[in-house]
Amino acid sequence: MSTLIALIIVGPLLASAIGLVCGSRQRLRDVVTVGALAGATAMAAWLLAEVERNGTVVLRVGGWDPELGVVLVADLFAALILVVALATILVVEVYAIGQRFTAWGANPQLAGPLLLVLTTGVSLAILTGDLFTLFVGFELILVSSYVLLTHQGRRGQIRAGMTYVVMNLFASTLFLFGVAYIYAATGTVNMAYLAERVPELDQGARLGIGLWFLVVFGTKAAIFPLFSWLPDSYPTAPTTITAVFAGLLTKIGVYVIIRFHTLTGMEDLGPVILVVAGVTMLVGVAGALAQGDVKRILSFHIVSQIGYMLMGLGLFSVAGVAGAVLFLVHQIPIKTVLFLVGGLIEEETGTSSLDKAGGLVATAPFVALLFALPALSLAGLPPFSGFVAKLALVDAGISEVATPIVVVSLVASIFTLLSMAKIWLGVFWGSPREDTKPAPTAAHVGGHRLMMSSTALAVAGTLVIAVLAGPLWRMSERAATDLLSPEVYVEQVLQ
Amino acid sequence: MIWALLCAHAVACIAIVALGDRAGRGVFGVAAVPAAITTVWAATLLGGDEAPTAQRQWVEGLDLSFTFAVGPLGALMTVIVSGIGFCVFVYSAGYFSAGTPGIARFGATLLAFSTAMVGLVWADSIWTLFIFWELTSITSFLLVGHKSTSAANRAAARRALLITVSGGLALLAGFVLVADSAGTARLSEMGAVDGTTATVAAVLVMCAAATKSAQVPFHVWLPGAMAAPTPVSAYLHSATMVKAGVLLVALASPVFADVSAWTPLGVAFGGVSVMWGAIGALRQHDAKLILAWGTISQLGLIITLLSVGSGKATFAAISIVTAHAIFKAALFMVVGEIDIRTGTRDIRELSGLHRTMPLTFAVAAVSAASMAGVPPLLGFPAKEAAVEAVLGLSGAEQWSVGVIVIAGSVLTVAYTTRFLLGVFATNGEATEVAAQRTAMTAPLAVLGALSLVGFIFLDQVTKIVKPAATQVNKKSDVYKLIQWPGLTDAFMISAGIVAVGLVVGVVVARRSGSTPRPLGARAVDSLIDAVLIGATRLTGRVQHGSLPVYVATMAATAALAATPFLWAIDTDALYKWDSPAQAVLAGLAVATAITAARVGSRLGAAVGLGGVGLAVSGLFVAHGAPDLALTQLLVETVVVVGFVIGLGHLARQFPPVGDLWRTVRIVVSAMAGIAVAVALAASASNPTGQPPLEAIAQEGVEDGGGNNLVNVILTDIRALDTLGEVVVLLVVAVGILALVRPQKADSAAPALDAEVTL
């Protein structure tokens, strides 16, 4: 079964290489890209089934002992997030093929292969049981996303890319410092050993390490006060690329925070994390309220929603962490879908500005439906997945008597709804503006259909998450139980 | 059967969407089918003992399920919801003209609301109730803003959504607390709860009910919601959705019976709403708004009676719910018909309608009389029951509730009189009236007749109302509705109410002041605007777009994060250096770093950074790693060369920096540098493990097959990391190519291909 892990990492990388050298044979590139992503998703699903049935799967890369070499670990948490992440990227790629025929598309020669490199980075970051390999995974994600962000060479993109890359490289530097601290303090970068050795450290060193990595991973996750790079850079990229970024990159940051801070037993940091969570929710949603553009509103929501996942972690209870896990599972596709719909709005109206667009509910009712369902889910309204995730967190918060954060989370969700209503009022209601819409071409129509159907598929996927919320919650609870008892992880990796 | 009915609703909804606008008014025919079936089914349950249930788990771990149990109260509410729903669908077919754009969207949303509403009244789990509760808020939002080209309508929809959903969140929190205290989410299994948690929960639940039932001060969304087409106002905002709050209070009152805050809070909400709503109704000139404000008042009366919790009061409340649904829906339909046939709803412009629209006038007169509590109509015994309930109370409670009921009833009679006179009396030249539309007239005639029929068959009504009231309050079992009570105290009071109310109404009807400004609605809108402005200001502060500020923020945050390390430095465990040369090199590195930061020319700074790199390579040599040092030297050289090439395109000097900002940067940099030093010293102080150096040395040679351990680590032990970093470099190369040669659609493809395959 550990072969699956290797294939999931290497497969997309190989496909990426093929994609880079197949030149103008675009169809071949599309087939290889979609094939690799579909294959990786299928294998991840298989891996999840296997992990669910028989427990954690560990791959010792090169057969080296965990003390020396790199291990890749698929426990329930990793396998679950991996499936959701890969499936999300797959849908976006299909959408991207459709969007190529429009003015908003990315350059197909680079976008596909780079997306595959990004996929490898994501898989590596999720699966790794080694702190330094995590760094490598982050580098892969960072560099491929930077190129994806800037490859069209538009002025705004280059400027935004600068903010993006400088902030993230700075975080990488801090990451390296952190690795140095950890290696000096424990003599290892293997996470299983870290789980044993970090809790034995002096209180000061332990908390220092915990806070330092909260800053490092928090920059990736875009928590307060480290999120500023995100809303400045994301809206400038082509829709598909922003959709992947929005759905995955920050969530990988959160994933790693949950992984690292539970494994190294950072319960003492719970209150700090809760404060950060609350401020992140409010500042993020305030940013969303202040914007007048669909993509910018959605970008700020990424920040706000990160706060919810941190809230679950900060409670450091099984219910809380399980809530965070479920929220993660819900949030990855929801965020991506909303950006894809943002792309459809641009398609229909020629703009994503609330002032310029309007009346889509009459001219494109299907797009309105595709927006409404995930938007309601984002705001945590029933009967969608966001409601289950929010309820789980509120429930966990109330059982831990963490009243302030519960109140903040509810207030933030009113504001979330207000900003979704803002989009609805601006884009879907009101009078349609016919003049802004570009004239479609034949290829455009076919591409448009592909974009529509892949978005519809993704929306259906988010509904499936809602329907399967019962089993997913059970899985989240099991994952959370394992996360809060690091000895399980240690035993599985080192045996 | 419950599932089948819900499915029937869903199927009809999908059918309407599939049919689209080309079906025209036929969509209402489709929508009426599930409503009719549901009405008939629920009617067979009325007064019986049978309580059908259905259950489906959703998220077991969170006790989320779809659990339904249609008790007597549920059955009564279903008949109201689906029965009036049926009438409204028929009415809509007359209200809209055939070619109205968006008619299918309207029909589907209205039916979706109807579905949500039946789900709500059937719910037996608080979470089921919550789910449908929120769905009614959403569908209500969509219906209020249906005519979305008007900015006022959009604002009204937004206001309604925010208030009801905020209430929904209070309900969410309240329900989590209730489930926590009661240990179950099933309403039918829930016992009475008390304690602090229960009190908080009770307040939250009552507030939620008040938002939904438009109780002061949360009522401000309801008048605005009259922007919706009149069928919506008749259905959602008078007969059904606003009753959801009432239903919630009814279902929750046995649970919170022991919470002392429950009754006063409910009476306060209800009492203020009775008065303020009635006063509002007396001040409006739009017939629809008169009715809407009247609804606020009437719902206040019902909530007051339910919160009191005596058997008679509960019985009266449920009776009024029934009577109110019938007469209010009829009155709204009357106004809608007048609006369509005359083109106005302003009572100052309408004249002579009692002659030109006789049937409508008859229905309006009957329904209005029922609203005023005049016999022989259903509203009369219900109002009598309320007065009786007041007489049954004692002490301060009797006084407060008595004032609310009697003063409220007087005002009700007054605004009813004003409504009838204003809309139908002759007042100058008669208003022109368009032709009658049967689809509109028929349902309102039926509803008008029901107020009378209900009075005639009052025993049957009692048989329906009593079990419903008993479900809420066991003590309601002994009461009944009475057609003709004789000259009791209650009757005398009722007669007095009608007499005084008539006088007030006639007097007020003659005066026509200016239209009152919607202060509450404006307050909410300016609150929303204030939030938006505040958010913009805050975001302007946080998200200023300056990269140096972001970097400084991050460095400062990291420095703060390292604070705990200060307590972990163990000076005994640390030593100064392996050799003094390290101190010299380190000093050199620090000095060049400071120089690099201080120089004003870009080239100087680049050279300074190169100097730092050189000193670090020296440190590697001193530590016995010449190969690393060599690599570092190479990197530094390339970087400096790169800088020199790149700097050719930039100004020679850094842009000037203000003193304050310069100080901030110096402080933050120093903090960050110190933080890293402190953290490293602390980490090295008391390690809890050592690197497996011997194992690497041994296995590297044996299994890795190489004597250069760095190479073995790079190419074998940690080959995965190396692979990753190689890919990183490749991607950077590709990215640079992409930027250097901007793509021109597909024509540039072969060029890029050639470059990459090199």
PDB file of N, CA, C and O in Angstrom, chain B residues 96-145:
ATOM      1  N   PHE B  96     -50.506  37.633 -11.172  1.00  0.00           N
ATOM      2  CA  PHE B  96     -49.510  37.862 -12.216  1.00  0.00           C
ATOM      3  C   PHE B  96     -50.152  37.757 -13.591  1.00  0.00           C
ATOM      4  O   PHE B  96     -51.059  36.938 -13.792  1.00  0.00           O
ATOM      5  N   SER B  97     -49.645  38.555 -14.538  1.00  0.00           N
ATOM      6  CA  SER B  97     -50.115  38.345 -15.906  1.00  0.00           C
ATOM      7  C   SER B  97     -49.250  37.262 -16.551  1.00  0.00           C
ATOM      8  O   SER B  97     -48.162  36.957 -16.070  1.00  0.00           O
ATOM      9  N   ALA B  98     -49.772  36.695 -17.643  1.00  0.00           N
ATOM     10  CA  ALA B  98     -49.184  35.474 -18.198  1.00  0.00           C
ATOM     11  C   ALA B  98     -47.716  35.642 -18.562  1.00  0.00           C
ATOM     12  O   ALA B  98     -46.900  34.759 -18.337  1.00  0.00           O
ATOM     13  N   GLY B  99     -47.357  36.788 -19.103  1.00  0.00           N
ATOM     14  CA  GLY B  99     -46.004  36.919 -19.644  1.00  0.00           C
ATOM     15  C   GLY B  99     -44.987  37.475 -18.663  1.00  0.00           C
ATOM     16  O   GLY B  99     -43.903  37.877 -19.066  1.00  0.00           O
ATOM     17  N   THR B 100     -45.321  37.529 -17.375  1.00  0.00           N
ATOM     18  CA  THR B 100     -44.392  38.112 -16.407  1.00  0.00           C
ATOM     19  C   THR B 100     -43.050  37.388 -16.458  1.00  0.00           C
ATOM     20  O   THR B 100     -43.004  36.172 -16.280  1.00  0.00           O
ATOM     21  N   PRO B 101     -41.949  38.093 -16.684  1.00  0.00           N
ATOM     22  CA  PRO B 101     -40.660  37.407 -16.649  1.00  0.00           C
ATOM     23  C   PRO B 101     -40.313  37.004 -15.216  1.00  0.00           C
ATOM     24  O   PRO B 101     -40.652  37.713 -14.267  1.00  0.00           O
ATOM     25  N   GLY B 102     -39.650  35.845 -15.076  1.00  0.00           N
ATOM     26  CA  GLY B 102     -39.261  35.381 -13.747  1.00  0.00           C
ATOM     27  C   GLY B 102     -40.401  34.752 -12.973  1.00  0.00           C
ATOM     28  O   GLY B 102     -40.281  34.524 -11.776  1.00  0.00           O
ATOM     29  N   ILE B 103     -41.502  34.433 -13.683  1.00  0.00           N
ATOM     30  CA  ILE B 103     -42.666  33.888 -12.971  1.00  0.00           C
ATOM     31  C   ILE B 103     -42.357  32.490 -12.421  1.00  0.00           C
ATOM     32  O   ILE B 103     -42.784  32.128 -11.317  1.00  0.00           O
ATOM     33  N   ALA B 104     -41.549  31.722 -13.177  1.00  0.00           N
ATOM     34  CA  ALA B 104     -41.197  30.376 -12.712  1.00  0.00           C
ATOM     35  C   ALA B 104     -40.303  30.462 -11.485  1.00  0.00           C
ATOM     36  O   ALA B 104     -40.464  29.704 -10.515  1.00  0.00           O
ATOM     37  N   ARG B 105     -39.344  31.387 -11.517  1.00  0.00           N
ATOM     38  CA  ARG B 105     -38.460  31.567 -10.362  1.00  0.00           C
ATOM     39  C   ARG B 105     -39.296  31.921  -9.134  1.00  0.00           C
ATOM     40  O   ARG B 105     -39.091  31.387  -8.038  1.00  0.00           O
ATOM     41  N   PHE B 106     -40.272  32.822  -9.342  1.00  0.00           N
ATOM     42  CA  PHE B 106     -41.133  33.209  -8.238  1.00  0.00           C
ATOM     43  C   PHE B 106     -41.904  32.011  -7.695  1.00  0.00           C
ATOM     44  O   PHE B 106     -41.933  31.756  -6.491  1.00  0.00           O
ATOM     45  N   GLY B 107     -42.518  31.258  -8.625  1.00  0.00           N
ATOM     46  CA  GLY B 107     -43.321  30.105  -8.208  1.00  0.00           C
ATOM     47  C   GLY B 107     -42.483  29.079  -7.463  1.00  0.00           C
ATOM     48  O   GLY B 107     -42.882  28.561  -6.414  1.00  0.00           O
ATOM     49  N   ALA B 108     -41.292  28.806  -8.005  1.00  0.00           N
ATOM     50  CA  ALA B 108     -40.433  27.801  -7.372  1.00  0.00           C
ATOM     51  C   ALA B 108     -40.002  28.261  -5.987  1.00  0.00           C
ATOM     52  O   ALA B 108     -39.995  27.474  -5.028  1.00  0.00           O
ATOM     53  N   THR B 109     -39.647  29.533  -5.857  1.00  0.00           N
ATOM     54  CA  THR B 109     -39.209  30.029  -4.549  1.00  0.00           C
ATOM     55  C   THR B 109     -40.357  29.988  -3.545  1.00  0.00           C
ATOM     56  O   THR B 109     -40.173  29.618  -2.382  1.00  0.00           O
ATOM     57  N   LEU B 110     -41.542  30.375  -4.022  1.00  0.00           N
ATOM     58  CA  LEU B 110     -42.691  30.371  -3.122  1.00  0.00           C
ATOM     59  C   LEU B 110     -42.997  28.947  -2.646  1.00  0.00           C
ATOM     60  O   LEU B 110     -43.287  28.714  -1.468  1.00  0.00           O
ATOM     61  N   LEU B 111     -42.889  28.001  -3.574  1.00  0.00           N
ATOM     62  CA  LEU B 111     -43.133  26.608  -3.188  1.00  0.00           C
ATOM     63  C   LEU B 111     -42.015  26.112  -2.267  1.00  0.00           C
ATOM     64  O   LEU B 111     -42.269  25.366  -1.307  1.00  0.00           O
ATOM     65  N   ALA B 112     -40.786  26.543  -2.548  1.00  0.00           N
ATOM     66  CA  ALA B 112     -39.669  26.157  -1.667  1.00  0.00           C
ATOM     67  C   ALA B 112     -39.932  26.679  -0.258  1.00  0.00           C
ATOM     68  O   ALA B 112     -39.692  25.979   0.732  1.00  0.00           O
ATOM     69  N   PHE B 113     -40.447  27.895  -0.183  1.00  0.00           N
ATOM     70  CA  PHE B 113     -40.801  28.419   1.133  1.00  0.00           C
ATOM     71  C   PHE B 113     -41.851  27.539   1.790  1.00  0.00           C
ATOM     72  O   PHE B 113     -41.757  27.190   2.970  1.00  0.00           O
ATOM     73  N   SER B 114     -42.855  27.188   0.998  1.00  0.00           N
ATOM     74  CA  SER B 114     -43.938  26.361   1.526  1.00  0.00           C
ATOM     75  C   SER B 114     -43.391  25.045   2.075  1.00  0.00           C
ATOM     76  O   SER B 114     -43.782  24.579   3.154  1.00  0.00           O
ATOM     77  N   THR B 115     -42.429  24.469   1.339  1.00  0.00           N
ATOM     78  CA  THR B 115     -41.805  23.223   1.780  1.00  0.00           C
ATOM     79  C   THR B 115     -41.081  23.436   3.105  1.00  0.00           C
ATOM     80  O   THR B 115     -41.223  22.645   4.049  1.00  0.00           O
ATOM     81  N   ALA B 116     -40.291  24.504   3.149  1.00  0.00           N
ATOM     82  CA  ALA B 116     -39.542  24.787   4.373  1.00  0.00           C
ATOM     83  C   ALA B 116     -40.487  24.971   5.553  1.00  0.00           C
ATOM     84  O   ALA B 116     -40.229  24.520   6.665  1.00  0.00           O
ATOM     85  N   MET B 117     -41.614  25.612   5.267  1.00  0.00           N
ATOM     86  CA  MET B 117     -42.552  25.912   6.342  1.00  0.00           C
ATOM     87  C   MET B 117     -43.209  24.635   6.881  1.00  0.00           C
ATOM     88  O   MET B 117     -43.365  24.476   8.106  1.00  0.00           O
ATOM     89  N   VAL B 118     -43.602  23.721   5.989  1.00  0.00           N
ATOM     90  CA  VAL B 118     -44.191  22.484   6.517  1.00  0.00           C
ATOM     91  C   VAL B 118     -43.134  21.680   7.265  1.00  0.00           C
ATOM     92  O   VAL B 118     -43.417  21.087   8.306  1.00  0.00           O
ATOM     93  N   GLY B 119     -41.903  21.694   6.747  1.00  0.00           N
ATOM     94  CA  GLY B 119     -40.828  21.011   7.471  1.00  0.00           C
ATOM     95  C   GLY B 119     -40.676  21.583   8.874  1.00  0.00           C
ATOM     96  O   GLY B 119     -40.500  20.852   9.851  1.00  0.00           O
ATOM     97  N   LEU B 120     -40.804  22.896   8.965  1.00  0.00           N
ATOM     98  CA  LEU B 120     -40.646  23.559  10.262  1.00  0.00           C
ATOM     99  C   LEU B 120     -41.755  23.150  11.239  1.00  0.00           C
ATOM    100  O   LEU B 120     -41.491  22.833  12.397  1.00  0.00           O
ATOM    101  N   VAL B 121     -42.988  23.138  10.741  1.00  0.00           N
ATOM    102  CA  VAL B 121     -44.072  22.845  11.686  1.00  0.00           C
ATOM    103  C   VAL B 121     -44.138  21.356  12.042  1.00  0.00           C
ATOM    104  O   VAL B 121     -44.736  20.993  13.044  1.00  0.00           O
ATOM    105  N   TRP B 122     -43.487  20.529  11.234  1.00  0.00           N
ATOM    106  CA  TRP B 122     -43.484  19.100  11.557  1.00  0.00           C
ATOM    107  C   TRP B 122     -42.316  18.702  12.456  1.00  0.00           C
ATOM    108  O   TRP B 122     -42.277  17.582  12.964  1.00  0.00           O
ATOM    109  N   ALA B 123     -41.333  19.589  12.593  1.00  0.00           N
ATOM    110  CA  ALA B 123     -40.074  19.202  13.226  1.00  0.00           C
ATOM    111  C   ALA B 123     -40.274  18.741  14.663  1.00  0.00           C
ATOM    112  O   ALA B 123     -41.030  19.342  15.428  1.00  0.00           O
ATOM    113  N   ASP B 124     -39.581  17.682  15.008  1.00  0.00           N
ATOM    114  CA  ASP B 124     -39.602  17.228  16.392  1.00  0.00           C
ATOM    115  C   ASP B 124     -38.209  17.329  17.005  1.00  0.00           C
ATOM    116  O   ASP B 124     -38.042  17.187  18.208  1.00  0.00           O
ATOM    117  N   SER B 125     -37.203  17.558  16.165  1.00  0.00           N
ATOM    118  CA  SER B 125     -35.860  17.756  16.688  1.00  0.00           C
ATOM    119  C   SER B 125     -35.558  19.242  16.557  1.00  0.00           C
ATOM    120  O   SER B 125     -35.937  19.873  15.569  1.00  0.00           O
ATOM    121  N   ILE B 126     -34.888  19.800  17.561  1.00  0.00           N
ATOM    122  CA  ILE B 126     -34.605  21.229  17.474  1.00  0.00           C
ATOM    123  C   ILE B 126     -33.756  21.521  16.248  1.00  0.00           C
ATOM    124  O   ILE B 126     -33.884  22.577  15.638  1.00  0.00           O
ATOM    125  N   TRP B 127     -32.920  20.572  15.843  1.00  0.00           N
ATOM    126  CA  TRP B 127     -32.049  20.842  14.688  1.00  0.00           C
ATOM    127  C   TRP B 127     -32.840  20.796  13.394  1.00  0.00           C
ATOM    128  O   TRP B 127     -32.579  21.562  12.480  1.00  0.00           O
ATOM    129  N   THR B 128     -33.810  19.884  13.317  1.00  0.00           N
ATOM    130  CA  THR B 128     -34.685  19.891  12.147  1.00  0.00           C
ATOM    131  C   THR B 128     -35.400  21.225  12.067  1.00  0.00           C
ATOM    132  O   THR B 128     -35.475  21.851  11.009  1.00  0.00           O
ATOM    133  N   LEU B 129     -35.900  21.654  13.206  1.00  0.00           N
ATOM    134  CA  LEU B 129     -36.608  22.932  13.247  1.00  0.00           C
ATOM    135  C   LEU B 129     -35.688  24.050  12.788  1.00  0.00           C
ATOM    136  O   LEU B 129     -36.060  24.888  11.978  1.00  0.00           O
ATOM    137  N   PHE B 130     -34.439  24.009  13.284  1.00  0.00           N
ATOM    138  CA  PHE B 130     -33.492  25.071  12.935  1.00  0.00           C
ATOM    139  C   PHE B 130     -33.212  25.106  11.433  1.00  0.00           C
ATOM    140  O   PHE B 130     -33.174  26.167  10.817  1.00  0.00           O
ATOM    141  N   ILE B 131     -33.020  23.932  10.859  1.00  0.00           N
ATOM    142  CA  ILE B 131     -32.709  23.861   9.431  1.00  0.00           C
ATOM    143  C   ILE B 131     -33.814  24.521   8.614  1.00  0.00           C
ATOM    144  O   ILE B 131     -33.561  25.370   7.756  1.00  0.00           O
ATOM    145  N   PHE B 132     -35.049  24.157   8.906  1.00  0.00           N
ATOM    146  CA  PHE B 132     -36.154  24.713   8.122  1.00  0.00           C
ATOM    147  C   PHE B 132     -36.394  26.185   8.469  1.00  0.00           C
ATOM    148  O   PHE B 132     -36.818  26.975   7.631  1.00  0.00           O
ATOM    149  N   TRP B 133     -36.134  26.521   9.706  1.00  0.00           N
ATOM    150  CA  TRP B 133     -36.223  27.914  10.149  1.00  0.00           C
ATOM    151  C   TRP B 133     -35.348  28.809   9.253  1.00  0.00           C
ATOM    152  O   TRP B 133     -35.794  29.831   8.747  1.00  0.00           O
ATOM    153  N   GLU B 134     -34.094  28.397   9.089  1.00  0.00           N
ATOM    154  CA  GLU B 134     -33.167  29.190   8.272  1.00  0.00           C
ATOM    155  C   GLU B 134     -33.598  29.184   6.806  1.00  0.00           C
ATOM    156  O   GLU B 134     -33.456  30.184   6.110  1.00  0.00           O
ATOM    157  N   LEU B 135     -34.114  28.051   6.364  1.00  0.00           N
ATOM    158  CA  LEU B 135     -34.562  27.996   4.966  1.00  0.00           C
ATOM    159  C   LEU B 135     -35.700  28.985   4.714  1.00  0.00           C
ATOM    160  O   LEU B 135     -35.762  29.603   3.649  1.00  0.00           O
ATOM    161  N   THR B 136     -36.580  29.134   5.706  1.00  0.00           N
ATOM    162  CA  THR B 136     -37.657  30.117   5.499  1.00  0.00           C
ATOM    163  C   THR B 136     -37.069  31.529   5.421  1.00  0.00           C
ATOM    164  O   THR B 136     -37.540  32.346   4.643  1.00  0.00           O
ATOM    165  N   SER B 137     -36.020  31.797   6.208  1.00  0.00           N
ATOM    166  CA  SER B 137     -35.396  33.128   6.140  1.00  0.00           C
ATOM    167  C   SER B 137     -34.831  33.384   4.748  1.00  0.00           C
ATOM    168  O   SER B 137     -34.975  34.479   4.196  1.00  0.00           O
ATOM    169  N   ILE B 138     -34.167  32.376   4.199  1.00  0.00           N
ATOM    170  CA  ILE B 138     -33.525  32.557   2.895  1.00  0.00           C
ATOM    171  C   ILE B 138     -34.578  32.750   1.802  1.00  0.00           C
ATOM    172  O   ILE B 138     -34.477  33.658   0.978  1.00  0.00           O
ATOM    173  N   THR B 139     -35.602  31.874   1.805  1.00  0.00           N
ATOM    174  CA  THR B 139     -36.619  32.005   0.756  1.00  0.00           C
ATOM    175  C   THR B 139     -37.359  33.328   0.916  1.00  0.00           C
ATOM    176  O   THR B 139     -37.698  33.970  -0.081  1.00  0.00           O
ATOM    177  N   SER B 140     -37.553  33.745   2.158  1.00  0.00           N
ATOM    178  CA  SER B 140     -38.206  35.037   2.376  1.00  0.00           C
ATOM    179  C   SER B 140     -37.374  36.163   1.767  1.00  0.00           C
ATOM    180  O   SER B 140     -37.902  37.054   1.096  1.00  0.00           O
ATOM    181  N   PHE B 141     -36.052  36.088   1.970  1.00  0.00           N
ATOM    182  CA  PHE B 141     -35.141  37.091   1.387  1.00  0.00           C
ATOM    183  C   PHE B 141     -35.320  37.143  -0.131  1.00  0.00           C
ATOM    184  O   PHE B 141     -35.466  38.214  -0.729  1.00  0.00           O
ATOM    185  N   LEU B 142     -35.320  35.965  -0.739  1.00  0.00           N
ATOM    186  CA  LEU B 142     -35.430  35.918  -2.203  1.00  0.00           C
ATOM    187  C   LEU B 142     -36.762  36.485  -2.672  1.00  0.00           C
ATOM    188  O   LEU B 142     -36.838  37.150  -3.706  1.00  0.00           O
ATOM    189  N   LEU B 143     -37.828  36.217  -1.905  1.00  0.00           N
ATOM    190  CA  LEU B 143     -39.152  36.677  -2.330  1.00  0.00           C
ATOM    191  C   LEU B 143     -39.320  38.177  -2.103  1.00  0.00           C
ATOM    192  O   LEU B 143     -39.919  38.864  -2.919  1.00  0.00           O
ATOM    193  N   VAL B 144     -38.780  38.684  -0.996  1.00  0.00           N
ATOM    194  CA  VAL B 144     -38.894  40.123  -0.741  1.00  0.00           C
ATOM    195  C   VAL B 144     -38.182  40.901  -1.848  1.00  0.00           C
ATOM    196  O   VAL B 144     -38.664  41.921  -2.323  1.00  0.00           O
ATOM    197  N   GLY B 145     -37.012  40.384  -2.266  1.00  0.00           N
ATOM    198  CA  GLY B 145     -36.262  41.114  -3.278  1.00  0.00           C
ATOM    199  C   GLY B 145     -36.599  40.683  -4.693  1.00  0.00           C
ATOM    200  O   GLY B 145     -35.843  40.967  -5.616  1.00  0.00           O
TER     201      GLY B 145
END
